[in-house]
PDB file of C-alpha atoms in Angstrom:
ATOM      1  CA  UNK S   1      -9.966  -7.525  47.557  1.00  0.00           C
ATOM      2  CA  UNK S   2      -6.669  -9.438  47.631  1.00  0.00           C
ATOM      3  CA  UNK S   3      -7.826 -11.598  50.540  1.00  0.00           C
ATOM      4  CA  UNK S   4     -10.941 -12.674  48.672  1.00  0.00           C
ATOM      5  CA  UNK S   5      -8.854 -13.471  45.583  1.00  0.00           C
ATOM      6  CA  UNK S   6      -6.634 -15.751  47.676  1.00  0.00           C
ATOM      7  CA  UNK S   7      -9.658 -17.598  49.015  1.00  0.00           C
ATOM      8  CA  UNK S   8     -11.153 -17.808  45.526  1.00  0.00           C
ATOM      9  CA  UNK S   9      -7.990 -19.092  43.833  1.00  0.00           C
ATOM     10  CA  UNK S  10      -7.367 -21.649  46.585  1.00  0.00           C
ATOM     11  CA  UNK S  11     -10.937 -22.881  46.411  1.00  0.00           C
ATOM     12  CA  UNK S  12     -10.869 -23.103  42.618  1.00  0.00           C
ATOM     13  CA  UNK S  13      -7.723 -25.226  42.703  1.00  0.00           C
ATOM     14  CA  UNK S  14      -9.134 -27.575  45.335  1.00  0.00           C
ATOM     15  CA  UNK S  15     -12.490 -27.839  43.508  1.00  0.00           C
ATOM     16  CA  UNK S  16     -10.710 -29.131  40.402  1.00  0.00           C
ATOM     17  CA  UNK S  17      -8.594 -31.490  42.522  1.00  0.00           C
ATOM     18  CA  UNK S  18     -11.702 -32.862  44.198  1.00  0.00           C
ATOM     19  CA  UNK S  19     -13.041 -33.924  40.803  1.00  0.00           C
ATOM     20  CA  UNK S  20      -9.960 -36.106  40.346  1.00  0.00           C
ATOM     21  CA  UNK S  21     -10.532 -37.963  43.627  1.00  0.00           C
ATOM     22  CA  UNK S  22     -14.238 -38.386  43.003  1.00  0.00           C
ATOM     23  CA  UNK S  23     -13.292 -40.496  40.006  1.00  0.00           C
ATOM     24  CA  UNK S  24     -10.037 -41.995  41.244  1.00  0.00           C
ATOM     25  CA  UNK S  25     -11.053 -43.369  44.651  1.00  0.00           C
ATOM     26  CA  UNK S  26     -13.935 -45.542  43.381  1.00  0.00           C
ATOM     27  CA  UNK S  27     -11.679 -46.702  40.541  1.00  0.00           C
ATOM     28  CA  UNK S  28      -9.000 -47.675  43.049  1.00  0.00           C
ATOM     29  CA  UNK S  29     -11.616 -49.741  44.876  1.00  0.00           C
ATOM     30  CA  UNK S  30     -12.896 -51.385  41.694  1.00  0.00           C
ATOM     31  CA  UNK S  31      -9.704 -51.942  39.707  1.00  0.00           C
ATOM     32  CA  UNK S  32      -6.998 -52.413  42.314  1.00  0.00           C
ATOM     33  CA  UNK S  33      -8.967 -53.819  45.253  1.00  0.00           C
ATOM     34  CA  UNK S  34     -11.555 -55.755  43.199  1.00  0.00           C
ATOM     35  CA  UNK S  35     -14.343 -54.286  45.331  1.00  0.00           C
ATOM     36  CA  UNK S  36     -17.871 -55.506  44.789  1.00  0.00           C
ATOM     37  CA  UNK S  37     -20.716 -53.210  43.734  1.00  0.00           C
ATOM     38  CA  UNK S  38     -21.937 -53.209  47.348  1.00  0.00           C
ATOM     39  CA  UNK S  39     -18.493 -52.197  48.662  1.00  0.00           C
ATOM     40  CA  UNK S  40     -18.271 -49.323  46.188  1.00  0.00           C
ATOM     41  CA  UNK S  41     -21.795 -48.183  47.087  1.00  0.00           C
ATOM     42  CA  UNK S  42     -20.854 -48.379  50.765  1.00  0.00           C
ATOM     43  CA  UNK S  43     -17.811 -46.214  50.023  1.00  0.00           C
ATOM     44  CA  UNK S  44     -20.105 -43.523  48.624  1.00  0.00           C
ATOM     45  CA  UNK S  45     -22.357 -43.800  51.678  1.00  0.00           C
ATOM     46  CA  UNK S  46     -19.428 -43.542  54.087  1.00  0.00           C
ATOM     47  CA  UNK S  47     -18.200 -40.423  52.290  1.00  0.00           C
ATOM     48  CA  UNK S  48     -21.653 -38.780  52.537  1.00  0.00           C
ATOM     49  CA  UNK S  49     -22.517 -39.865  56.108  1.00  0.00           C
ATOM     50  CA  UNK S  50     -20.568 -37.050  57.845  1.00  0.00           C
ATOM     51  CA  UNK S  51     -22.764 -34.485  56.081  1.00  0.00           C
ATOM     52  CA  UNK S  52     -25.815 -36.023  57.750  1.00  0.00           C
ATOM     53  CA  UNK S  53     -24.193 -36.497  61.145  1.00  0.00           C
ATOM     54  CA  UNK S  54     -22.020 -33.428  61.652  1.00  0.00           C
ATOM     55  CA  UNK S  55     -23.339 -30.449  59.690  1.00  0.00           C
ATOM     56  CA  UNK S  56     -25.478 -28.970  62.475  1.00  0.00           C
ATOM     57  CA  UNK S  57     -22.974 -29.562  65.306  1.00  0.00           C
ATOM     58  CA  UNK S  58     -20.168 -28.243  63.092  1.00  0.00           C
ATOM     59  CA  UNK S  59     -22.107 -25.050  62.476  1.00  0.00           C
ATOM     60  CA  UNK S  60     -22.555 -24.417  66.189  1.00  0.00           C
ATOM     61  CA  UNK S  61     -18.907 -25.200  66.887  1.00  0.00           C
ATOM     62  CA  UNK S  62     -17.514 -23.125  64.024  1.00  0.00           C
ATOM     63  CA  UNK S  63     -19.537 -20.079  65.121  1.00  0.00           C
ATOM     64  CA  UNK S  64     -17.458 -19.968  68.304  1.00  0.00           C
ATOM     65  CA  UNK S  65     -14.021 -20.160  66.655  1.00  0.00           C
ATOM     66  CA  UNK S  66     -11.833 -18.348  64.151  1.00  0.00           C
ATOM     67  CA  UNK S  67     -12.579 -19.727  60.687  1.00  0.00           C
ATOM     68  CA  UNK S  68      -9.194 -19.327  59.011  1.00  0.00           C
ATOM     69  CA  UNK S  69      -7.407 -21.955  61.172  1.00  0.00           C
ATOM     70  CA  UNK S  70     -10.296 -24.371  60.573  1.00  0.00           C
ATOM     71  CA  UNK S  71     -10.006 -23.848  56.816  1.00  0.00           C
ATOM     72  CA  UNK S  72      -6.258 -24.439  56.875  1.00  0.00           C
ATOM     73  CA  UNK S  73      -6.577 -27.503  59.132  1.00  0.00           C
ATOM     74  CA  UNK S  74      -9.342 -28.914  56.952  1.00  0.00           C
ATOM     75  CA  UNK S  75      -7.273 -28.574  53.803  1.00  0.00           C
ATOM     76  CA  UNK S  76      -4.104 -30.011  55.345  1.00  0.00           C
ATOM     77  CA  UNK S  77      -6.065 -32.843  56.970  1.00  0.00           C
ATOM     78  CA  UNK S  78      -7.717 -33.768  53.687  1.00  0.00           C
ATOM     79  CA  UNK S  79      -4.340 -33.711  51.920  1.00  0.00           C
ATOM     80  CA  UNK S  80      -2.879 -36.083  54.509  1.00  0.00           C
ATOM     81  CA  UNK S  81      -5.860 -38.434  54.259  1.00  0.00           C
ATOM     82  CA  UNK S  82      -5.551 -38.575  50.492  1.00  0.00           C
ATOM     83  CA  UNK S  83      -1.779 -39.083  50.551  1.00  0.00           C
ATOM     84  CA  UNK S  84      -2.309 -42.237  52.603  1.00  0.00           C
ATOM     85  CA  UNK S  85      -3.918 -43.900  49.545  1.00  0.00           C
ATOM     86  CA  UNK S  86      -0.972 -43.810  47.104  1.00  0.00           C
ATOM     87  CA  UNK S  87       1.464 -44.535  49.939  1.00  0.00           C
ATOM     88  CA  UNK S  88      -0.484 -47.619  51.031  1.00  0.00           C
ATOM     89  CA  UNK S  89      -0.872 -48.656  47.393  1.00  0.00           C
ATOM     90  CA  UNK S  90       2.884 -48.421  46.767  1.00  0.00           C
ATOM     91  CA  UNK S  91       3.556 -50.414  49.951  1.00  0.00           C
ATOM     92  CA  UNK S  92       1.021 -53.056  48.901  1.00  0.00           C
ATOM     93  CA  UNK S  93      -1.130 -52.600  52.011  1.00  0.00           C
ATOM     94  CA  UNK S  94      -4.112 -50.672  50.637  1.00  0.00           C
ATOM     95  CA  UNK S  95      -7.482 -52.098  51.698  1.00  0.00           C
ATOM     96  CA  UNK S  96     -11.118 -51.192  51.221  1.00  0.00           C
ATOM     97  CA  UNK S  97     -11.284 -50.511  54.973  1.00  0.00           C
ATOM     98  CA  UNK S  98      -8.662 -47.792  54.542  1.00  0.00           C
ATOM     99  CA  UNK S  99     -10.717 -46.234  51.757  1.00  0.00           C
ATOM    100  CA  UNK S 100     -13.724 -46.224  54.118  1.00  0.00           C
ATOM    101  CA  UNK S 101     -11.713 -44.510  56.854  1.00  0.00           C
ATOM    102  CA  UNK S 102     -10.260 -41.988  54.398  1.00  0.00           C
ATOM    103  CA  UNK S 103     -13.704 -41.325  52.911  1.00  0.00           C
ATOM    104  CA  UNK S 104     -15.290 -40.762  56.326  1.00  0.00           C
ATOM    105  CA  UNK S 105     -12.434 -38.560  57.552  1.00  0.00           C
ATOM    106  CA  UNK S 106     -12.538 -36.562  54.318  1.00  0.00           C
ATOM    107  CA  UNK S 107     -16.282 -36.096  54.801  1.00  0.00           C
ATOM    108  CA  UNK S 108     -15.877 -34.839  58.371  1.00  0.00           C
ATOM    109  CA  UNK S 109     -13.109 -32.433  57.378  1.00  0.00           C
ATOM    110  CA  UNK S 110     -15.140 -31.226  54.401  1.00  0.00           C
ATOM    111  CA  UNK S 111     -18.162 -30.534  56.609  1.00  0.00           C
ATOM    112  CA  UNK S 112     -16.087 -28.339  58.912  1.00  0.00           C
ATOM    113  CA  UNK S 113     -14.345 -26.701  55.965  1.00  0.00           C
ATOM    114  CA  UNK S 114     -17.600 -25.929  54.142  1.00  0.00           C
ATOM    115  CA  UNK S 115     -19.306 -24.482  57.207  1.00  0.00           C
ATOM    116  CA  UNK S 116     -16.249 -22.346  58.022  1.00  0.00           C
ATOM    117  CA  UNK S 117     -15.853 -21.292  54.417  1.00  0.00           C
ATOM    118  CA  UNK S 118     -19.397 -19.977  54.162  1.00  0.00           C
ATOM    119  CA  UNK S 119     -18.981 -18.087  57.431  1.00  0.00           C
ATOM    120  CA  UNK S 120     -15.560 -16.681  56.501  1.00  0.00           C
ATOM    121  CA  UNK S 121     -16.566 -14.902  53.296  1.00  0.00           C
ATOM    122  CA  UNK S 122     -18.411 -12.022  55.068  1.00  0.00           C
ATOM    123  CA  UNK S 123     -15.215 -11.169  56.947  1.00  0.00           C
ATOM    124  CA  UNK S 124     -13.324 -10.805  53.644  1.00  0.00           C
ATOM    125  CA  UNK S 125     -15.732  -8.672  51.605  1.00  0.00           C
ATOM    126  CA  UNK S 126     -18.144  -5.873  52.385  1.00  0.00           C
ATOM    127  CA  UNK S 127     -21.782  -6.700  52.896  1.00  0.00           C
ATOM    128  CA  UNK S 128     -22.784  -5.220  49.519  1.00  0.00           C
ATOM    129  CA  UNK S 129     -20.191  -7.467  47.789  1.00  0.00           C
ATOM    130  CA  UNK S 130     -21.376 -10.775  49.261  1.00  0.00           C
ATOM    131  CA  UNK S 131     -23.571 -11.620  46.284  1.00  0.00           C
ATOM    132  CA  UNK S 132     -20.722 -11.010  43.835  1.00  0.00           C
ATOM    133  CA  UNK S 133     -18.280 -12.967  46.012  1.00  0.00           C
ATOM    134  CA  UNK S 134     -20.642 -15.924  46.322  1.00  0.00           C
ATOM    135  CA  UNK S 135     -21.324 -15.790  42.582  1.00  0.00           C
ATOM    136  CA  UNK S 136     -17.616 -16.018  41.792  1.00  0.00           C
ATOM    137  CA  UNK S 137     -17.112 -18.900  44.183  1.00  0.00           C
ATOM    138  CA  UNK S 138     -20.124 -20.714  42.746  1.00  0.00           C
ATOM    139  CA  UNK S 139     -18.903 -20.106  39.183  1.00  0.00           C
ATOM    140  CA  UNK S 140     -15.607 -21.777  40.054  1.00  0.00           C
ATOM    141  CA  UNK S 141     -17.412 -24.725  41.598  1.00  0.00           C
ATOM    142  CA  UNK S 142     -19.635 -25.081  38.529  1.00  0.00           C
ATOM    143  CA  UNK S 143     -16.638 -24.887  36.189  1.00  0.00           C
ATOM    144  CA  UNK S 144     -14.892 -27.591  38.199  1.00  0.00           C
ATOM    145  CA  UNK S 145     -17.966 -29.821  38.050  1.00  0.00           C
ATOM    146  CA  UNK S 146     -18.158 -29.401  34.275  1.00  0.00           C
ATOM    147  CA  UNK S 147     -14.467 -29.514  33.318  1.00  0.00           C
ATOM    148  CA  UNK S 148     -13.063 -31.469  36.272  1.00  0.00           C
ATOM    149  CA  UNK S 149     -14.250 -34.987  35.407  1.00  0.00           C
ATOM    150  CA  UNK S 150     -12.573 -34.804  31.985  1.00  0.00           C
ATOM    151  CA  UNK S 151      -9.391 -33.495  33.585  1.00  0.00           C
ATOM    152  CA  UNK S 152      -9.604 -36.226  36.231  1.00  0.00           C
ATOM    153  CA  UNK S 153     -10.184 -38.936  33.645  1.00  0.00           C
ATOM    154  CA  UNK S 154      -7.180 -37.768  31.663  1.00  0.00           C
ATOM    155  CA  UNK S 155      -4.939 -37.786  34.751  1.00  0.00           C
ATOM    156  CA  UNK S 156      -6.161 -41.223  35.786  1.00  0.00           C
ATOM    157  CA  UNK S 157      -5.422 -42.520  32.287  1.00  0.00           C
ATOM    158  CA  UNK S 158      -1.920 -41.065  32.334  1.00  0.00           C
ATOM    159  CA  UNK S 159      -0.947 -41.644  35.981  1.00  0.00           C
ATOM    160  CA  UNK S 160      -3.252 -44.468  37.208  1.00  0.00           C
ATOM    161  CA  UNK S 161      -5.962 -43.874  39.806  1.00  0.00           C
ATOM    162  CA  UNK S 162      -3.871 -44.264  42.987  1.00  0.00           C
ATOM    163  CA  UNK S 163      -1.229 -41.827  41.743  1.00  0.00           C
ATOM    164  CA  UNK S 164      -3.820 -39.347  40.428  1.00  0.00           C
ATOM    165  CA  UNK S 165      -5.112 -38.966  44.005  1.00  0.00           C
ATOM    166  CA  UNK S 166      -1.864 -37.093  44.713  1.00  0.00           C
ATOM    167  CA  UNK S 167      -3.130 -34.284  42.460  1.00  0.00           C
ATOM    168  CA  UNK S 168      -6.093 -33.714  44.783  1.00  0.00           C
ATOM    169  CA  UNK S 169      -3.835 -33.850  47.845  1.00  0.00           C
ATOM    170  CA  UNK S 170      -1.613 -31.187  46.286  1.00  0.00           C
ATOM    171  CA  UNK S 171      -4.692 -29.099  45.441  1.00  0.00           C
ATOM    172  CA  UNK S 172      -5.688 -29.095  49.120  1.00  0.00           C
ATOM    173  CA  UNK S 173      -2.172 -28.052  50.116  1.00  0.00           C
ATOM    174  CA  UNK S 174      -2.314 -25.219  47.576  1.00  0.00           C
ATOM    175  CA  UNK S 175      -5.662 -24.120  48.976  1.00  0.00           C
ATOM    176  CA  UNK S 176      -4.260 -24.193  52.523  1.00  0.00           C
ATOM    177  CA  UNK S 177      -1.310 -22.087  51.397  1.00  0.00           C
ATOM    178  CA  UNK S 178      -3.567 -19.488  49.790  1.00  0.00           C
ATOM    179  CA  UNK S 179      -5.782 -19.297  52.900  1.00  0.00           C
ATOM    180  CA  UNK S 180      -2.680 -19.098  55.096  1.00  0.00           C
ATOM    181  CA  UNK S 181      -1.532 -15.988  53.221  1.00  0.00           C
ATOM    182  CA  UNK S 182      -4.787 -14.109  53.878  1.00  0.00           C
ATOM    183  CA  UNK S 183      -3.998 -11.042  55.958  1.00  0.00           C
ATOM    184  CA  UNK S 184      -6.083  -9.451  58.666  1.00  0.00           C
ATOM    185  CA  UNK S 185      -8.133 -10.797  61.497  1.00  0.00           C
ATOM    186  CA  UNK S 186     -11.711 -11.917  61.719  1.00  0.00           C
ATOM    187  CA  UNK S 187     -14.150  -9.908  63.771  1.00  0.00           C
ATOM    188  CA  UNK S 188     -15.059 -11.673  67.005  1.00  0.00           C
TER     189      UNK S 188
END
């Protein structure tokens, strides 16, 4: 299924990119903004809060809409949020408050993306191929969780944390491009 492959490749790229930001953003707070332990812990809480607040409403909302545009918007939105970090850093205006806003916005966009993503797969593969499709997607996610932190650490060491965030932003743009190229329409 070429459409499934596009979704799978895009997701795999963004999963690896996400591992970079999961390391880089707290490091930006600690190293460049001299954030306290409480501020870094609050950053993690702010990033997770949308999952508690919006998962159920997002599910009800997503069920009424086409998933592909939500996936594309989620990826592009997350890329834009992330790009604000290196831009603000280069301009000398990066603050912990911006990291909180970016973290919360990323969380909201990820909630909508994840809910749409799970609902979109059945429109790309036949019912008897759902288990295999989910297994492949989960294998990519597991590989990213195992290999991604090392890759992220290497990039942060070479590029610095604020610049390494660009890699995740580009990964979201790549994912959006792959989803954009999926052909066909979703059943109503």
